[in-house]
Amino acid sequence: MSSSLGLKSLLGTESLTANQIQTILDTAFYFQKLQEEKKPLPQSMKNRTVILLFFEASTRTRSSFELAAKRLGGDTLVLTKEMSSTEKGETLYDTAKTIQAMAPDVLVLRHPSAGSPNFLDQILKIPVVNAGDGFHEHPTQALLDLMTIKESRGDVRGLKVLIVGDIAHSRVARSNIYALKTMGAEVSVCGPPTLLPPQADRLGVKVFYDFEKAVKEQDVVMMLRIQIERMNRGQLPSRGEYARFYGMSSRILKLCKPEVIVMHPGPVNRGVEISPEVADGSRSLILNQVSNGVVMRMALLHLLTGGEPKVPS
Ligand code: CP
């Protein structure tokens, strides 16, 4: 099955064209407008079931997919690693084939192994949506981030966007770099050398190690979650030292353009990668990102199950 996007599944942003991204954004803004005006939403998921197979923890992605499917009239079924027969040794292949035998319409997968959504896409007939696979990609996060930037700044083309933190291990960074560049943004990354991928410039981004220098000309500063578990492996100094050199604080915000927007995919380590004052302050779009996650996932479910592209009226 190929959707109106010309895609069976959403596995990443790397191979999405600007036209496909624009169609997804337009459809998400259409759903946002209907919600804001309290108009009825198309019930395009009626009599359809979305399976949410989450083998890693999630608050935002899982709950927003569930709300998105339900608001469009669909059913959902959540299966976590702990609740499934994976605990008894069943393989991902057998779990996926078993689920498919119950005739769902979409499978959303979060999994610690990079490439697992691509593997399921090859063996299943239904659309597979990557909800985050290892260090690889988190495409729905990047698309809702694009939507949030576009909503705030009108367009993405020509904007300077800085992504800060653990770039090497971040699926959010990777998906955002691909999508932002496709839509014409100028992307830079910044972090300690131990957390930047070797030859990061091959991703087509500018590389900074000095955060104070990097923030000055940026239109958007996107902070990443620091994976505290890595601190024990010597890849990071202490939390305090990380916060001092790479944390977004009121002091750093004063070095930025006055109209800068600050983003974070969540969950946030307050006081480490971002201070509470900035996270809750007027330049932060963190909760807008969460709200846009619901309409973005509505748009993706709608489009991947054969719904027509929409534009806000
Ligand atoms: N941003 C994000 O993926 O958050 P969750 O892990 O809570 O889904």
Short mmCIF file of C-alpha atoms and ligand atoms in Angstrom, two decimals:
data_model
loop_
_atom_site.label_atom_id
_atom_site.label_comp_id
_atom_site.label_asym_id
_atom_site.label_seq_id
_atom_site.Cartn_x
_atom_site.Cartn_y
_atom_site.Cartn_z
CA MET A 1 0.00 0.00 0.00
CA SER A 2 1.34 3.47 -0.87
CA SER A 3 -0.26 6.50 0.82
CA SER A 4 -1.01 9.93 -0.61
CA LEU A 5 2.52 10.81 0.55
CA GLY A 6 3.91 8.15 -1.78
CA LEU A 7 5.21 6.30 1.28
CA LYS A 8 4.10 3.02 2.84
CA SER A 9 5.81 3.79 6.17
CA LEU A 10 7.56 6.63 7.99
CA LEU A 11 10.98 5.29 8.92
CA GLY A 12 13.07 8.46 9.02
CA THR A 13 13.43 11.98 7.68
CA GLU A 14 16.63 11.32 5.72
CA SER A 15 14.80 10.23 2.57
CA LEU A 16 11.81 12.63 2.82
CA THR A 17 11.53 15.26 0.08
CA ALA A 18 10.67 18.90 0.74
CA ASN A 19 7.27 18.29 -0.91
CA GLN A 20 6.49 15.35 1.38
CA ILE A 21 7.51 17.36 4.46
CA GLN A 22 5.41 20.32 3.28
CA THR A 23 2.36 18.06 2.80
CA ILE A 24 2.78 16.64 6.32
CA LEU A 25 3.18 20.15 7.81
CA ASP A 26 0.12 21.51 5.95
CA THR A 27 -2.01 18.59 7.13
CA ALA A 28 -0.83 19.02 10.74
CA PHE A 29 -1.66 22.76 10.63
CA TYR A 30 -5.09 21.85 9.21
CA PHE A 31 -5.79 19.57 12.20
CA GLN A 32 -4.43 22.22 14.57
CA LYS A 33 -6.84 24.82 13.16
CA LEU A 34 -9.83 22.48 13.44
CA GLN A 35 -8.92 21.73 17.07
CA GLU A 36 -8.44 25.41 17.94
CA GLU A 37 -11.79 26.32 16.35
CA LYS A 38 -13.42 23.34 18.10
CA LYS A 39 -14.65 22.04 14.76
CA PRO A 40 -15.26 18.31 14.25
CA LEU A 41 -12.17 16.36 13.24
CA PRO A 42 -12.35 13.98 10.25
CA GLN A 43 -12.83 10.48 11.62
CA SER A 44 -10.26 9.06 9.24
CA MET A 45 -9.13 6.38 11.73
CA LYS A 46 -12.68 5.07 12.36
CA ASN A 47 -12.72 1.25 12.39
CA ARG A 48 -8.93 1.33 12.32
CA THR A 49 -6.52 0.09 14.98
CA VAL A 50 -3.10 1.51 15.78
CA ILE A 51 -0.71 -0.80 17.63
CA LEU A 52 1.80 1.04 19.82
CA LEU A 53 4.73 -1.30 20.36
CA PHE A 54 6.97 0.51 22.83
CA PHE A 55 10.11 -1.33 23.93
CA GLU A 56 11.54 1.80 25.58
CA ALA A 57 10.00 4.28 28.02
CA SER A 58 8.02 7.22 26.62
CA THR A 59 5.62 9.86 27.89
CA ARG A 60 5.15 12.27 24.98
CA THR A 61 5.42 10.09 21.90
CA ARG A 62 3.28 7.24 23.17
CA SER A 63 0.52 9.35 24.68
CA SER A 64 0.34 11.73 21.71
CA PHE A 65 0.04 8.85 19.22
CA GLU A 66 -2.71 7.37 21.38
CA LEU A 67 -4.59 10.69 21.59
CA ALA A 68 -4.09 11.33 17.87
CA ALA A 69 -5.55 7.96 16.87
CA LYS A 70 -8.49 8.32 19.26
CA ARG A 71 -9.32 11.90 18.23
CA LEU A 72 -9.56 10.65 14.63
CA GLY A 73 -11.97 7.90 15.75
CA GLY A 74 -9.48 5.01 15.88
CA ASP A 75 -8.67 2.31 18.42
CA THR A 76 -5.28 1.80 20.01
CA LEU A 77 -3.52 -1.07 21.69
CA VAL A 78 -0.35 -0.46 23.69
CA LEU A 79 2.17 -3.24 24.11
CA THR A 80 5.35 -2.68 26.12
CA LYS A 81 8.36 -4.98 26.45
CA GLU A 82 7.40 -5.81 30.05
CA MET A 83 3.78 -6.62 29.09
CA SER A 84 4.66 -8.76 26.07
CA SER A 85 6.01 -12.26 25.43
CA THR A 86 9.36 -10.65 24.58
CA GLU A 87 9.98 -11.28 28.27
CA LYS A 88 9.63 -15.01 27.50
CA GLY A 89 12.11 -14.83 24.62
CA GLU A 90 9.80 -14.15 21.65
CA THR A 91 11.65 -12.40 18.81
CA LEU A 92 10.65 -9.03 17.33
CA TYR A 93 9.88 -10.87 14.06
CA ASP A 94 7.42 -13.24 15.77
CA THR A 95 5.89 -10.45 17.87
CA ALA A 96 5.28 -8.36 14.73
CA LYS A 97 3.87 -11.27 12.71
CA THR A 98 1.60 -12.20 15.64
CA ILE A 99 0.29 -8.64 15.87
CA GLN A 100 -0.28 -8.49 12.11
CA ALA A 101 -2.41 -11.65 12.31
CA MET A 102 -4.88 -9.61 14.45
CA ALA A 103 -5.40 -7.23 11.49
CA PRO A 104 -4.31 -3.83 12.81
CA ASP A 105 -3.93 -0.89 10.40
CA VAL A 106 -0.74 0.84 11.61
CA LEU A 107 2.16 -0.25 13.80
CA VAL A 108 4.10 2.41 15.73
CA LEU A 109 7.42 1.13 17.06
CA ARG A 110 9.88 2.47 19.62
CA HIS A 111 12.84 0.16 20.00
CA PRO A 112 16.43 0.38 21.31
CA SER A 113 17.86 -1.21 18.13
CA ALA A 114 18.60 1.10 15.19
CA GLY A 115 16.94 -0.21 12.03
CA SER A 116 14.22 -2.24 13.76
CA PRO A 117 11.35 -0.21 12.12
CA ASN A 118 12.99 -0.79 8.69
CA PHE A 119 13.11 -4.52 9.44
CA LEU A 120 9.40 -4.59 10.37
CA ASP A 121 8.52 -2.51 7.31
CA GLN A 122 10.02 -5.25 5.13
CA ILE A 123 8.07 -8.09 6.74
CA LEU A 124 4.69 -6.38 7.39
CA LYS A 125 2.03 -5.25 4.93
CA ILE A 126 0.79 -2.35 7.10
CA PRO A 127 2.44 1.08 7.56
CA VAL A 128 5.18 1.17 10.22
CA VAL A 129 5.96 4.43 12.00
CA ASN A 130 9.33 4.87 13.65
CA ALA A 131 8.77 6.36 17.12
CA GLY A 132 12.52 6.32 17.87
CA ASP A 133 15.02 3.54 17.09
CA GLY A 134 18.25 3.48 19.07
CA PHE A 135 20.64 6.25 18.05
CA HIS A 136 19.21 6.26 14.50
CA GLU A 137 16.10 8.43 13.92
CA HIS A 138 13.03 9.93 15.62
CA PRO A 139 11.20 11.35 12.57
CA THR A 140 7.92 12.33 14.21
CA GLN A 141 9.85 14.43 16.76
CA ALA A 142 11.71 16.26 13.98
CA LEU A 143 8.46 16.91 12.08
CA LEU A 144 6.72 18.36 15.15
CA ASP A 145 9.84 20.46 15.79
CA LEU A 146 9.67 21.82 12.23
CA MET A 147 6.01 22.61 12.76
CA THR A 148 6.82 24.46 15.99
CA ILE A 149 9.57 26.50 14.31
CA LYS A 150 7.33 27.33 11.35
CA GLU A 151 4.47 28.32 13.67
CA SER A 152 6.75 30.68 15.59
CA ARG A 153 8.89 32.09 12.76
CA GLY A 154 6.66 31.75 9.67
CA ASP A 155 9.21 29.80 7.64
CA VAL A 156 12.14 27.49 8.19
CA ARG A 157 14.13 28.46 5.08
CA GLY A 158 17.17 30.59 5.88
CA LEU A 159 16.86 30.23 9.66
CA LYS A 160 19.97 29.45 11.70
CA VAL A 161 19.34 26.49 13.99
CA LEU A 162 21.80 25.28 16.65
CA ILE A 163 21.43 21.79 18.14
CA VAL A 164 23.27 21.42 21.45
CA GLY A 165 24.40 18.41 23.47
CA ASP A 166 24.86 14.72 22.86
CA ILE A 167 24.75 14.81 19.06
CA ALA A 168 26.56 11.49 18.66
CA HIS A 169 23.88 9.46 20.42
CA SER A 170 20.81 11.52 19.55
CA ARG A 171 18.15 10.24 17.18
CA VAL A 172 16.37 13.58 17.64
CA ALA A 173 19.47 15.45 16.40
CA ARG A 174 19.87 13.19 13.37
CA SER A 175 16.22 13.45 12.26
CA ASN A 176 16.20 17.20 12.84
CA ILE A 177 19.42 17.75 10.88
CA TYR A 178 18.03 15.89 7.84
CA ALA A 179 14.59 17.56 7.95
CA LEU A 180 15.82 21.08 8.70
CA LYS A 181 18.40 20.96 5.92
CA THR A 182 15.83 19.64 3.43
CA MET A 183 13.61 22.61 4.31
CA GLY A 184 16.45 25.11 3.82
CA ALA A 185 17.65 25.88 7.36
CA GLU A 186 21.32 26.47 8.17
CA VAL A 187 22.11 23.90 10.86
CA SER A 188 24.96 23.93 13.40
CA VAL A 189 25.76 21.56 16.24
CA CYS A 190 27.57 22.21 19.51
CA GLY A 191 28.76 19.97 22.31
CA PRO A 192 31.79 18.52 24.04
CA PRO A 193 34.11 16.70 21.59
CA THR A 194 33.28 13.35 23.26
CA LEU A 195 29.60 13.80 22.32
CA LEU A 196 29.98 14.93 18.72
CA PRO A 197 30.15 12.25 16.03
CA PRO A 198 33.54 11.88 14.31
CA GLN A 199 33.57 14.06 11.17
CA ALA A 200 30.29 15.69 12.19
CA ASP A 201 30.73 18.19 9.35
CA ARG A 202 29.97 15.34 6.93
CA LEU A 203 26.33 15.74 8.06
CA GLY A 204 26.44 19.13 6.32
CA VAL A 205 26.39 21.11 9.57
CA LYS A 206 28.73 23.67 11.14
CA VAL A 207 30.47 22.36 14.26
CA PHE A 208 31.05 24.40 17.43
CA TYR A 209 32.66 23.38 20.72
CA ASP A 210 32.21 26.78 22.38
CA PHE A 211 28.55 27.27 23.32
CA GLU A 212 28.88 30.99 24.14
CA LYS A 213 30.30 31.65 20.67
CA ALA A 214 27.80 29.37 18.92
CA VAL A 215 24.56 30.90 20.25
CA LYS A 216 25.15 34.49 19.14
CA GLU A 217 23.67 34.51 15.62
CA GLN A 218 21.12 31.70 16.03
CA ASP A 219 17.37 32.00 15.42
CA VAL A 220 16.61 28.67 17.12
CA VAL A 221 18.54 26.88 19.87
CA MET A 222 17.50 23.28 20.36
CA MET A 223 18.79 21.70 23.56
CA LEU A 224 19.05 17.90 23.77
CA ARG A 225 18.53 15.67 26.76
CA ILE A 226 21.76 14.66 28.40
CA GLN A 227 21.79 10.97 29.02
CA ILE A 228 22.96 10.95 32.60
CA GLU A 229 23.88 7.27 32.27
CA ARG A 230 26.75 8.28 29.95
CA MET A 231 28.38 10.36 32.67
CA ASN A 232 29.41 7.12 34.37
CA ARG A 233 31.26 6.01 31.25
CA GLY A 234 33.61 8.98 31.22
CA GLN A 235 32.02 10.62 28.15
CA LEU A 236 30.87 13.57 30.21
CA PRO A 237 32.19 15.62 33.09
CA SER A 238 29.97 16.06 36.14
CA ARG A 239 26.44 17.43 35.74
CA GLY A 240 27.60 20.75 37.20
CA GLU A 241 30.48 21.07 34.75
CA TYR A 242 28.27 20.12 31.79
CA ALA A 243 25.70 22.71 32.87
CA ARG A 244 28.40 25.39 33.16
CA PHE A 245 29.79 24.86 29.65
CA TYR A 246 26.78 23.58 27.66
CA GLY A 247 23.66 24.41 29.69
CA MET A 248 21.11 26.98 28.46
CA SER A 249 20.80 29.49 31.31
CA SER A 250 19.53 33.06 31.71
CA ARG A 251 23.15 34.21 31.30
CA ILE A 252 23.50 32.38 27.95
CA LEU A 253 20.06 33.57 26.81
CA LYS A 254 21.29 37.18 27.16
CA LEU A 255 23.99 36.41 24.54
CA CYS A 256 21.32 35.29 22.02
CA LYS A 257 19.26 37.38 19.61
CA PRO A 258 16.25 38.81 21.53
CA GLU A 259 13.82 36.90 19.30
CA VAL A 260 15.61 33.53 19.65
CA ILE A 261 13.42 30.51 20.36
CA VAL A 262 14.56 27.74 22.71
CA MET A 263 13.39 24.18 22.20
CA HIS A 264 13.87 20.82 23.92
CA PRO A 265 12.27 17.51 22.89
CA GLY A 266 11.91 16.39 26.52
CA PRO A 267 12.22 14.81 28.94
CA VAL A 268 14.21 17.68 30.47
CA ASN A 269 16.97 17.41 33.06
CA ARG A 270 16.28 20.74 34.75
CA GLY A 271 19.44 22.51 35.81
CA VAL A 272 21.64 20.34 33.56
CA GLU A 273 21.01 21.06 29.86
CA ILE A 274 18.51 23.86 30.56
CA SER A 275 17.79 25.96 33.64
CA PRO A 276 14.24 26.08 35.04
CA GLU A 277 14.09 29.87 34.35
CA VAL A 278 14.71 29.32 30.63
CA ALA A 279 12.62 26.13 30.35
CA ASP A 280 9.62 27.97 31.83
CA GLY A 281 10.46 31.38 30.35
CA SER A 282 9.03 33.40 27.49
CA ARG A 283 11.52 32.18 24.83
CA SER A 284 10.81 28.49 25.51
CA LEU A 285 8.54 26.54 23.13
CA ILE A 286 8.82 23.22 24.99
CA LEU A 287 5.09 22.86 25.67
CA ASN A 288 4.20 24.06 22.15
CA GLN A 289 6.32 21.14 20.91
CA VAL A 290 4.23 18.76 23.05
CA SER A 291 0.91 20.20 21.79
CA ASN A 292 2.08 20.06 18.19
CA GLY A 293 3.07 16.43 18.72
CA VAL A 294 -0.61 15.44 18.86
CA VAL A 295 -1.67 17.18 15.63
CA MET A 296 1.52 16.10 13.84
CA ARG A 297 0.79 12.46 14.72
CA MET A 298 -2.84 12.93 13.62
CA ALA A 299 -1.55 14.15 10.25
CA LEU A 300 0.81 11.19 9.90
CA LEU A 301 -1.81 8.57 10.82
CA HIS A 302 -4.30 10.24 8.45
CA LEU A 303 -1.86 10.42 5.52
CA LEU A 304 -0.30 6.97 5.98
CA THR A 305 -3.72 5.29 6.00
CA GLY A 306 -4.80 6.85 2.70
CA GLY A 307 -6.27 10.17 3.88
CA GLU A 308 -6.07 13.06 1.44
CA PRO A 309 -3.53 15.82 2.14
CA LYS A 310 -5.15 18.90 3.72
CA VAL A 311 -4.30 22.57 3.95
CA PRO A 312 -5.62 24.99 6.58
CA SER A 313 -8.41 27.17 5.13
N1 CP B 1 10.65 13.51 22.99
C1 CP B 1 10.33 12.24 23.26
O1 CP B 1 10.50 11.32 22.43
O2 CP B 1 9.81 12.07 24.51
P1 CP B 1 9.29 10.69 25.11
O3 CP B 1 10.51 9.81 25.31
O4 CP B 1 8.63 11.07 26.42
O5 CP B 1 8.36 10.07 24.14
#
